[in-house]
Structures are given as structure tokens and as C-alpha cells.
Coordinates of C-alpha atoms and ligand atoms in Angstrom, one line a residue:
X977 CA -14.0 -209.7 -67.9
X978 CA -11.1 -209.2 -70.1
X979 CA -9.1 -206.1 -69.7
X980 CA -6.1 -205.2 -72.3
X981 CA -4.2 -201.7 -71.9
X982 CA -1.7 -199.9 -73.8
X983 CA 0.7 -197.0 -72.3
X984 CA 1.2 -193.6 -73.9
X985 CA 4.3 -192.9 -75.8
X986 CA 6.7 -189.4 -76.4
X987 CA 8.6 -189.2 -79.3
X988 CA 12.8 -188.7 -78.2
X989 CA 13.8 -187.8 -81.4
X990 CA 12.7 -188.0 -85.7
X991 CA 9.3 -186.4 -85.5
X992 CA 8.6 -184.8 -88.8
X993 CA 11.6 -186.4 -90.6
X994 CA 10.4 -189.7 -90.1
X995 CA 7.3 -188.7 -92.2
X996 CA 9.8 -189.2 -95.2
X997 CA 11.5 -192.1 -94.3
X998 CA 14.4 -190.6 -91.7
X999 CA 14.7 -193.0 -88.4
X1000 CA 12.8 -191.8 -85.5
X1001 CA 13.3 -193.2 -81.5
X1002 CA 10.0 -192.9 -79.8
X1003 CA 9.6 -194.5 -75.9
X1004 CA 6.4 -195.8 -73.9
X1005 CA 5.3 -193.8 -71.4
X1006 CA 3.9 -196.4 -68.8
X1007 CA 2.9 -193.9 -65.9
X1008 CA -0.2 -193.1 -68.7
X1009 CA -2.0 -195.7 -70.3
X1010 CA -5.4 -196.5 -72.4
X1011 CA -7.9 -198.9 -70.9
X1012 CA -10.1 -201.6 -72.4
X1013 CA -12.8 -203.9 -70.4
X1014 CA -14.7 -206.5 -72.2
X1015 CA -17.7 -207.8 -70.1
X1016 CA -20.3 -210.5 -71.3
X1017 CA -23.8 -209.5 -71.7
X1018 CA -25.2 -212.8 -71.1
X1019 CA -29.0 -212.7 -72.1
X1020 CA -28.5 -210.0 -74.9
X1021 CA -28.4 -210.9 -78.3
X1022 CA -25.7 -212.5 -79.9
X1023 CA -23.8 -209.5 -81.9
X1024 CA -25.0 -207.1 -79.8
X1025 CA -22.0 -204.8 -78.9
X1026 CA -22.2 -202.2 -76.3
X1027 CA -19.5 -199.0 -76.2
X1028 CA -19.2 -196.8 -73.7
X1029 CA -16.4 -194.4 -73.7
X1030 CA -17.2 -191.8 -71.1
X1031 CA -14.2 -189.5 -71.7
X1032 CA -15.2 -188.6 -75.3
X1033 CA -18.4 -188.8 -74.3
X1034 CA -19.5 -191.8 -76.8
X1035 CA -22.0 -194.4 -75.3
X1036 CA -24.2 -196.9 -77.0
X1037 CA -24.5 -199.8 -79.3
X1038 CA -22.1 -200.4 -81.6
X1039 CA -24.5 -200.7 -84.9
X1040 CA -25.5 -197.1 -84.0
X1041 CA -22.5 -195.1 -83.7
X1042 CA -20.3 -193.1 -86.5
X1043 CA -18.2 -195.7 -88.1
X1044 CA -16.2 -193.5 -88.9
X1045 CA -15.3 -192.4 -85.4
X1046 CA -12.3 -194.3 -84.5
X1047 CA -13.4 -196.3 -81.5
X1048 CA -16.2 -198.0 -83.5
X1049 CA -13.8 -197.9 -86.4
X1050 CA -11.2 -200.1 -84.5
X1051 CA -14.0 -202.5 -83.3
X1052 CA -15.5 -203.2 -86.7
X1053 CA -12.1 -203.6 -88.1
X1054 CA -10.4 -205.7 -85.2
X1055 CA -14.3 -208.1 -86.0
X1056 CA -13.1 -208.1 -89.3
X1057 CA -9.7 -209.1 -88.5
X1058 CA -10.6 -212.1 -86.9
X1059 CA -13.0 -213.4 -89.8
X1060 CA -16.6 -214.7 -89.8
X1061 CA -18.9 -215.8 -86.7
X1062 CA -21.3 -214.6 -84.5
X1063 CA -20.0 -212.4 -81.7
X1064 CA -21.8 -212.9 -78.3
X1065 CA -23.0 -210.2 -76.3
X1066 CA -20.8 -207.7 -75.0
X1067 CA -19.9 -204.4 -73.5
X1068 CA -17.0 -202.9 -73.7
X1069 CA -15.7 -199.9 -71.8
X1070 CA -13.2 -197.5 -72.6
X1071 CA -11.0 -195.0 -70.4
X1072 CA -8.0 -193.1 -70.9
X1073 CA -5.4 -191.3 -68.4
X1074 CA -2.9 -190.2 -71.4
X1075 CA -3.6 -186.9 -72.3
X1076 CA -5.2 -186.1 -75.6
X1077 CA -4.0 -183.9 -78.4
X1078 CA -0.7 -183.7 -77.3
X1079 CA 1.3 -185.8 -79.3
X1080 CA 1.3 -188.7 -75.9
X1081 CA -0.3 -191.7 -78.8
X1082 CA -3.4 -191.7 -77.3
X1083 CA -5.2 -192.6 -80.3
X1084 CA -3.1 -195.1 -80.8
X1085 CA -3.2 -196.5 -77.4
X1086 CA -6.7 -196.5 -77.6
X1087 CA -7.2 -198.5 -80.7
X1088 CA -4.4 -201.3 -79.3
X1089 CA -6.4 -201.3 -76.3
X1090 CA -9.5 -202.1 -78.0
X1091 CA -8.1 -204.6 -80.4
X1092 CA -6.3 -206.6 -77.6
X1093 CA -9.1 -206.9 -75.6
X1094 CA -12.0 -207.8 -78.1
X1095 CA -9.7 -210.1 -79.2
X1096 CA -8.6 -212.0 -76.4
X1097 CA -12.1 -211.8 -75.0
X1098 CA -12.9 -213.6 -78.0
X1099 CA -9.9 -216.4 -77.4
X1100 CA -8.4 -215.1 -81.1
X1101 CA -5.6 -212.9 -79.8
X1102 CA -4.1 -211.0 -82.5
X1103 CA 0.0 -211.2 -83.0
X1104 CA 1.3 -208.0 -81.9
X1105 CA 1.9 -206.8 -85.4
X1106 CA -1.4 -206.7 -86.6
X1107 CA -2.5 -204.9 -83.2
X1108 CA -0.4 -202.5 -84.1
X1109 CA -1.7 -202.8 -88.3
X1110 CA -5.0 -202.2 -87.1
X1111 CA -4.1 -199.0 -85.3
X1112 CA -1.9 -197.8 -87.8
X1113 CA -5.4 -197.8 -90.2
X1114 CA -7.6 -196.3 -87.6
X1115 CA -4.2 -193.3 -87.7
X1116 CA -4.3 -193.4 -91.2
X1117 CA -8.3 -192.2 -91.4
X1118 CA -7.3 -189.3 -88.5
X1119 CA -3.9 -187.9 -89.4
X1120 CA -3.8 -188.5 -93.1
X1121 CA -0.1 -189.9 -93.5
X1122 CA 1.3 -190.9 -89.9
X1123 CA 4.3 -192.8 -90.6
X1124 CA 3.3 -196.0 -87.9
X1125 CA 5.7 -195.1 -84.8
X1126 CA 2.8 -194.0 -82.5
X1127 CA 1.0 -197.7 -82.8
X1128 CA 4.5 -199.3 -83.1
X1129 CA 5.8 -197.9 -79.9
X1130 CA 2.6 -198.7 -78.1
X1131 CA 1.8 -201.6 -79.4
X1132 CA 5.6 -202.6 -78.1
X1133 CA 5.5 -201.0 -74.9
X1134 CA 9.4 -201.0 -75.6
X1135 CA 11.8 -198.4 -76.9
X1136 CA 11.4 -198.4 -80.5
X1137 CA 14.3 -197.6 -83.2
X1138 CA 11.3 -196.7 -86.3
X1139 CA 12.1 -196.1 -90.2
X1140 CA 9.1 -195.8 -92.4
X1141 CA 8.7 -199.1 -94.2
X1142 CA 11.0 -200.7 -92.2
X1143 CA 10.2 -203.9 -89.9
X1144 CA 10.3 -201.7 -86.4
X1145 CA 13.6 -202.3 -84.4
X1146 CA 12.2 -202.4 -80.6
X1147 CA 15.3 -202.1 -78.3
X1148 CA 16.6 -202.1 -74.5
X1149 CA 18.1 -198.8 -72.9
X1150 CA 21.3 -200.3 -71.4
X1151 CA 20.2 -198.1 -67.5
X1152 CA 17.5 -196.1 -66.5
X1153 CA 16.7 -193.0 -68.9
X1154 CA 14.5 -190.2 -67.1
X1155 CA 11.8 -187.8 -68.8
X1156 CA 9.8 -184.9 -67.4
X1157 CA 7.0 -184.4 -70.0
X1158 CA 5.2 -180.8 -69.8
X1159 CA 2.5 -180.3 -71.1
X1160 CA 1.2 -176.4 -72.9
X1161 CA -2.3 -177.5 -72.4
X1162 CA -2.5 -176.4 -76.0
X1163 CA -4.0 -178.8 -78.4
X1164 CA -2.0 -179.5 -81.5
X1165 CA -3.6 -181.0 -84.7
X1166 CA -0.6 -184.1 -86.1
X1167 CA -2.3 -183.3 -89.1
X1168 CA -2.5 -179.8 -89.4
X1169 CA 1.6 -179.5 -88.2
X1170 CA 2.3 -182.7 -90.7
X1171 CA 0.4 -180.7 -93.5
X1172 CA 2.5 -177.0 -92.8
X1173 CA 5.7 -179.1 -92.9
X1174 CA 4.9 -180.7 -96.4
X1175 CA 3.6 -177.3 -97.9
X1176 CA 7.2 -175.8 -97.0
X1177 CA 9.1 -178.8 -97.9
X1178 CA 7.4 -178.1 -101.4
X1179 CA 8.4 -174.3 -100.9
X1180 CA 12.0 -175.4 -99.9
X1181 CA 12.5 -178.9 -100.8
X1182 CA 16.4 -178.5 -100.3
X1183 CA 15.7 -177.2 -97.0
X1184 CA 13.4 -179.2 -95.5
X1185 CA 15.1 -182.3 -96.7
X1186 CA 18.6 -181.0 -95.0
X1187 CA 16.6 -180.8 -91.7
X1188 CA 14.5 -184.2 -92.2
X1189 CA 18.8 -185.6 -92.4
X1190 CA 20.1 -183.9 -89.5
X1191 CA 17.2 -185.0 -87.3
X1192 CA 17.8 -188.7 -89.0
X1193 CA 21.1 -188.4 -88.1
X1194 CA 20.7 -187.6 -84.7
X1195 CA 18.3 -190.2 -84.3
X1196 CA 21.3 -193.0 -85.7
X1197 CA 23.2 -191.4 -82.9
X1198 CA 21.1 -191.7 -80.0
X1199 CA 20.7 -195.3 -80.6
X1200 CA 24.4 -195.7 -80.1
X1201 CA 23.9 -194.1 -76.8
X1202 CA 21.1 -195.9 -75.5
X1203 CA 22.3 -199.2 -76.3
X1204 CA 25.7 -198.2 -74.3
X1205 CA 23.7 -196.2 -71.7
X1206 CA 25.7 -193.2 -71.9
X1207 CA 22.2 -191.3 -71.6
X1208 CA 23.4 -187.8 -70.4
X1209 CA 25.4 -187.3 -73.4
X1210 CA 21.6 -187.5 -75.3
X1211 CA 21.3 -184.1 -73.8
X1212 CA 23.1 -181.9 -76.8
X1213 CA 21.5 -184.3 -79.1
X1214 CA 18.0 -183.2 -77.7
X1215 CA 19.1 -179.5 -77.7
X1216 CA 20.0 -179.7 -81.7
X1217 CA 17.2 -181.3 -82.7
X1218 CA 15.0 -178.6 -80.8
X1219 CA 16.9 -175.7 -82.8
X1220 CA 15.9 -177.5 -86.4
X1221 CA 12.4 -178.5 -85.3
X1222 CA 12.4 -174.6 -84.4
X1223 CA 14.1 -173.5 -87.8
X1224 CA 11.5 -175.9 -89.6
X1225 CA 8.3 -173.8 -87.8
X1226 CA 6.8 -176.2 -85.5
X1227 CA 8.2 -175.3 -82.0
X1228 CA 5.9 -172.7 -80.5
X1229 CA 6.6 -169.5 -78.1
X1230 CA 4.7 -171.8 -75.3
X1231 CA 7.1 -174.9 -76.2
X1232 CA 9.9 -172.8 -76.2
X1233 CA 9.1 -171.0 -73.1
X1234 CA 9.1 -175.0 -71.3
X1235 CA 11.9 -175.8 -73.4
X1236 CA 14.3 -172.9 -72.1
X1237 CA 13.1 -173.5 -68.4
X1238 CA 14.0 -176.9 -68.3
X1239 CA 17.0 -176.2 -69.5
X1240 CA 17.9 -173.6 -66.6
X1241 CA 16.9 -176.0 -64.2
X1242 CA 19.5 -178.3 -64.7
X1243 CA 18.4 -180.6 -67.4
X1244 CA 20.6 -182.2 -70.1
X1245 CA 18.1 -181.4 -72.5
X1246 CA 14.9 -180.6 -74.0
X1247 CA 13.1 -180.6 -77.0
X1248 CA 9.6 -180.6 -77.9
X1249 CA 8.1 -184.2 -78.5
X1250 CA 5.5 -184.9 -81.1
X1251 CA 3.7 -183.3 -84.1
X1252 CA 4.7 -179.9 -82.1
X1253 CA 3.1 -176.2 -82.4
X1254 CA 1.4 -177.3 -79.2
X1255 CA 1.0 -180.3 -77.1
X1256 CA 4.0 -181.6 -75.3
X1257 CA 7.0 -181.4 -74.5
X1258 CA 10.6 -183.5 -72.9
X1259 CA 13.6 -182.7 -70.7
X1260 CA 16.1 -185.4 -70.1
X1261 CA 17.4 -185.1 -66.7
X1262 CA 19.3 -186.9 -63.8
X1263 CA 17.4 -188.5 -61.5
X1264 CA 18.1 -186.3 -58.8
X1265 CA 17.3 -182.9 -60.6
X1266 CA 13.8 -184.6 -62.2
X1267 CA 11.5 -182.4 -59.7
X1268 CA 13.5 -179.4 -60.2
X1269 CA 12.7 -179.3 -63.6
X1270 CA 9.0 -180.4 -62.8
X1271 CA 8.8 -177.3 -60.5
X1272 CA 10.6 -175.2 -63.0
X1273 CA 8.2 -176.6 -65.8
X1274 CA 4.6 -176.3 -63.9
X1275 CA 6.6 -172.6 -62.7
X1276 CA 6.6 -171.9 -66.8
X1277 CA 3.4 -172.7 -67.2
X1278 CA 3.1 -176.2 -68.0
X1279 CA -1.1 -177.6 -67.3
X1280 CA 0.8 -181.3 -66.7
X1281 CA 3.9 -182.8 -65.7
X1282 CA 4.8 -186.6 -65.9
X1283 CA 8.0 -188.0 -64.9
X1284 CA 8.2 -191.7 -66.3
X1285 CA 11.7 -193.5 -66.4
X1286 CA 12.5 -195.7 -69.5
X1287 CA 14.6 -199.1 -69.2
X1288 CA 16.6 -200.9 -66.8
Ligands
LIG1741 O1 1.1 -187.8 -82.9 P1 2.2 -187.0 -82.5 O2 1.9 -185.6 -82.1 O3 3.2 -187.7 -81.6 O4 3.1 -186.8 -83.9 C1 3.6 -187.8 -84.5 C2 4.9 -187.5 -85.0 C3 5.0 -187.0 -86.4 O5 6.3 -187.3 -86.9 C4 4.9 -185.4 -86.4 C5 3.9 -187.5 -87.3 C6 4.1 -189.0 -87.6 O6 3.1 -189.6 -88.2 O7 5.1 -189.6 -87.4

């Protein structure tokens, strides 16, 4: 048996403005993570390849399913990948605890999952950057135009520094950086809130590009601070990028609702986290007020809660 996973991811700051080429800071979320299990078939046919994926409810053999849906998608192009020859007979079984449609990289995490375990079952295991390559085109056929930080962050499993086009800068939080994530339970489409952002930006250009720089910006700062661990001072850095994602129209009453309740409860900051207009959202706290702000959160209505810690 060969088993590969990959953790789910929130976005700290850049959503939206790293769509046209502003830096972004996205972190894995380890406490969540995507599962892949490779088992032999021995006695089946050589090239026989056997899915089963029982939370989306897709089961069977690979030559039969939707190539367009993206598990057999990233298992026909991870074969590809690794050139000509004759598979031999396997299953392959795929779970996930990172919740979906809400901007946590689960797609992502999924397709490095898959990739890193069919190809070290297959003793041809891929360098980490076209793992995260052959996620990035399994994103590409879902989302439209992701910019490449969800698989680049899970693919890393480290703090990532990410600018569109850019090698990614992967990086280590100088101390221990803590996150409640809550969750609206609402599902949010990346590529419907991607989509209303680029019809206003054509609207407003001179805007929307002001905003896409003062999230960039605040990004470039929060580097600074999480190389020199100075991580409550991320707090007002959070807070600001909230009010612009707000002023650009993807925050939501429910986001804003988690967003403000965190914030009474003692957090240094909070922001949503993600395409936005649903799915999740963060608050950066000390460690000692983290299930305050959990109370406060599932108190406001949040369906989830997850407290992961980042670095040291
Ligand atoms: O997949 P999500 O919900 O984390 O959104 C990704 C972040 C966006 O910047 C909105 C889109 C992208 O491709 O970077």
C-alpha cells in the first residue's frame, strides 16, 4: 500500500489581487488533509485502475468514469506524466477531511494527493514542482484562471510567499502563528467570486487595480513580520485587508457577521480567507484567547471551527 496526503490550506492575505499578479501569503492547514491509498490488485489485468472516492460519491474503474471529473482527470494526467508502460493493477482510494467549497484547497489537495501516491506506488515519484503543475491543470479546468497558490501551498505544506509567474517563495514563520478558521457552511463558487471581481475591475479598472495594490502591499508587509515573528502586529494588517475585500464585494453579511465576532472576542484580527462570498473565514489570535474566539465563532453561527498553529 502506498499512501501520499496533502493538508488543506487558508489564504492569510492577496486573495483576488493575486489573480493579476499582486503577492499573496497562503499557509497549510495540517489539522485537515486529503488522503490517497494505492493498493495492488494482483490477479487483475495489467492497466486496470480502480477509483473509489466515497465522499463525492465516485466509484469504479478508471476507463469508465468522466474524464473530465477531476479525480480521473489527475490520474490520466499524473499516467501521462510519467510517460509510456503498462500500469499494473490497482485500486486507489480517496478520502478527504478538508472541507469542500470553502476556499480550504481541497481540490488541490486532492489532486497532490493522487499524484504523489500513483506515483510513488509506481517507484517514479514526481519532483514537487510538477505535483504541484499537475494540480495547477486539474484547477485550471474547475476555476477557469486560479493563479497557482492553492496547489503551491499544498503541494509545499509550508508557508508560501506566491506572485503569479513567479518561482513560489516557500518560507518559515520565525514562532508559532495561530488561526481559528470558521466556517459559514455556505458554499462559495472560486469561480463565480473570481468572475464578479473581473466584470467590476472592467467597470472600474482604476478601482479595482488600487485595491488589488493595497492588498499586494499588505501582503509585502506581512512577510516582514513573519520572518521576524512579530505575528500580533499581522492583526491590523488582517483588519484592512477585510475592509477592501469588503469595498471590492466579496465579503458576505454571514462573513462579516464571523468576522466582527472574532474580533469582540479578543482576536488581533480577522479577515475572510479565500475566493470569499461564502466559505471560510480567519482570526489571528493568542494562543490563550484561541477558544474564546472558537466559542464566539460557533456562537455567530459558524457550521465548523479549526484551530491549526502555523511554524515553530
Ligand atoms: O480557492 P479559494 O476559495 O481559496 O480562492 C482562491 C483565491 C483566489 O485568489 C480568489 C483565486 C485564485 O485563484 O487565487
Amino acid at each position: 500500500m502506498t499512501l501520499a496526503t496533502a493538508p488543506g490550506k487558508a489564504i492569510l492575505l492577496g486573495e483576488h489581487a493575486v489573480v493579476y499578479g499582486r503577492p499573496a501569503i497562503a499557509v497549510p492547514v495540517n489539522e485537515v488533509c486529503a488522503r490517497a491509498e494505492v493498493i495492488s490488485l494482483p490477479g487483475a489485468a495489467p492497466g486496470t485502475i480502480v477509483v473509489d472516492a466515497p465522499d463525492v460519491g465516485l466509484a469504479g474503474e478508471l476507463s469508465g468514469l468522466d474524464p473530465g471529473h477531476p479525480i480521473p482527470r489527475i490520474l490520466l494526467d499524473t499516467l501521462h506524466a510519467l510517460g509510456p508502460g503498462l500500469t499494473p493493477a490497482l485500486t486507489i482510494r480517496v478520502t478527504s477531511s478538508i472541507p469542500m467549497a470553502s476556499g480550504m484547497g481541497s481540490g488541490a489537495a486532492v489532486s497532490v494527493a493522487i499524484a504523489r501516491a500513483l506515483s510513488q506506488h509506481l517507484g517514479l515519484p514526481l519532483a514537487p514542482e510538477q505535483v504541484s503543475a499537475l494540480a495547477f491543470a486539474v484547477e485550471r479546468i474547475h476555476h477557469g484562471t486560479p493563479s497557482g497558490v492553492d496547489n503551491t501551498v499544498v503541494t509545499y505544506g509550508l508557508p508560501v510567499y506566491f506572485r503569479r509567474g513567479e518561482a513560489p517563495v516557500p518560507f518559515e514563520i520565525a514562532g508559532r502563528m495561530h488561526l481559528v478558521i470558521g466556517d459559514t457552511g455556505i458554499a462559495s463558487s472560486t469561480a463565480a467570486a473570481v468572475g464578479m471581481v473581473r466584470e467590476r475591475w472592467r467597470l472600474d479598472p482604476q478601482a479595482y487595480e488600487r485595491y488589488f495594490d493595497a492588498l499586494g502591499d499588505l501582503s509585502d508587509r506581512a512577510l516582514g513580520l513573519l520572518e521576524s515573528g512579530r505575528i500580533a502586529e499581522l492583526g491590523p494588517l488582517l483588519d484592512s485587508a477585510q475592509d477592501v475585500l469588503k469595498q471590492m464585494g466579496v465579503s458576505s453579511p454571514a462573513l462579516d457577521v464571523l468576522v466582527s465576532a472574532a474580533r469582540a472576542a479578543g482576536a488581533w484580527g480577522a479577515k475572510l480567507s479565500g475566493a470569499g462570498m461564502g466559505g471560510t473565514m480567519i482570526a489571528l489570535a493568542a494562543e490563550p484567547e484561541v477558544e474564546r474566539v472558537r466559542q464566539a465563532l460557533l456562537a455567530a453561527g459558524a457550521v465548523l471551527t479549526i484551530h491549526t498553529q502555523v511554524g515553530k
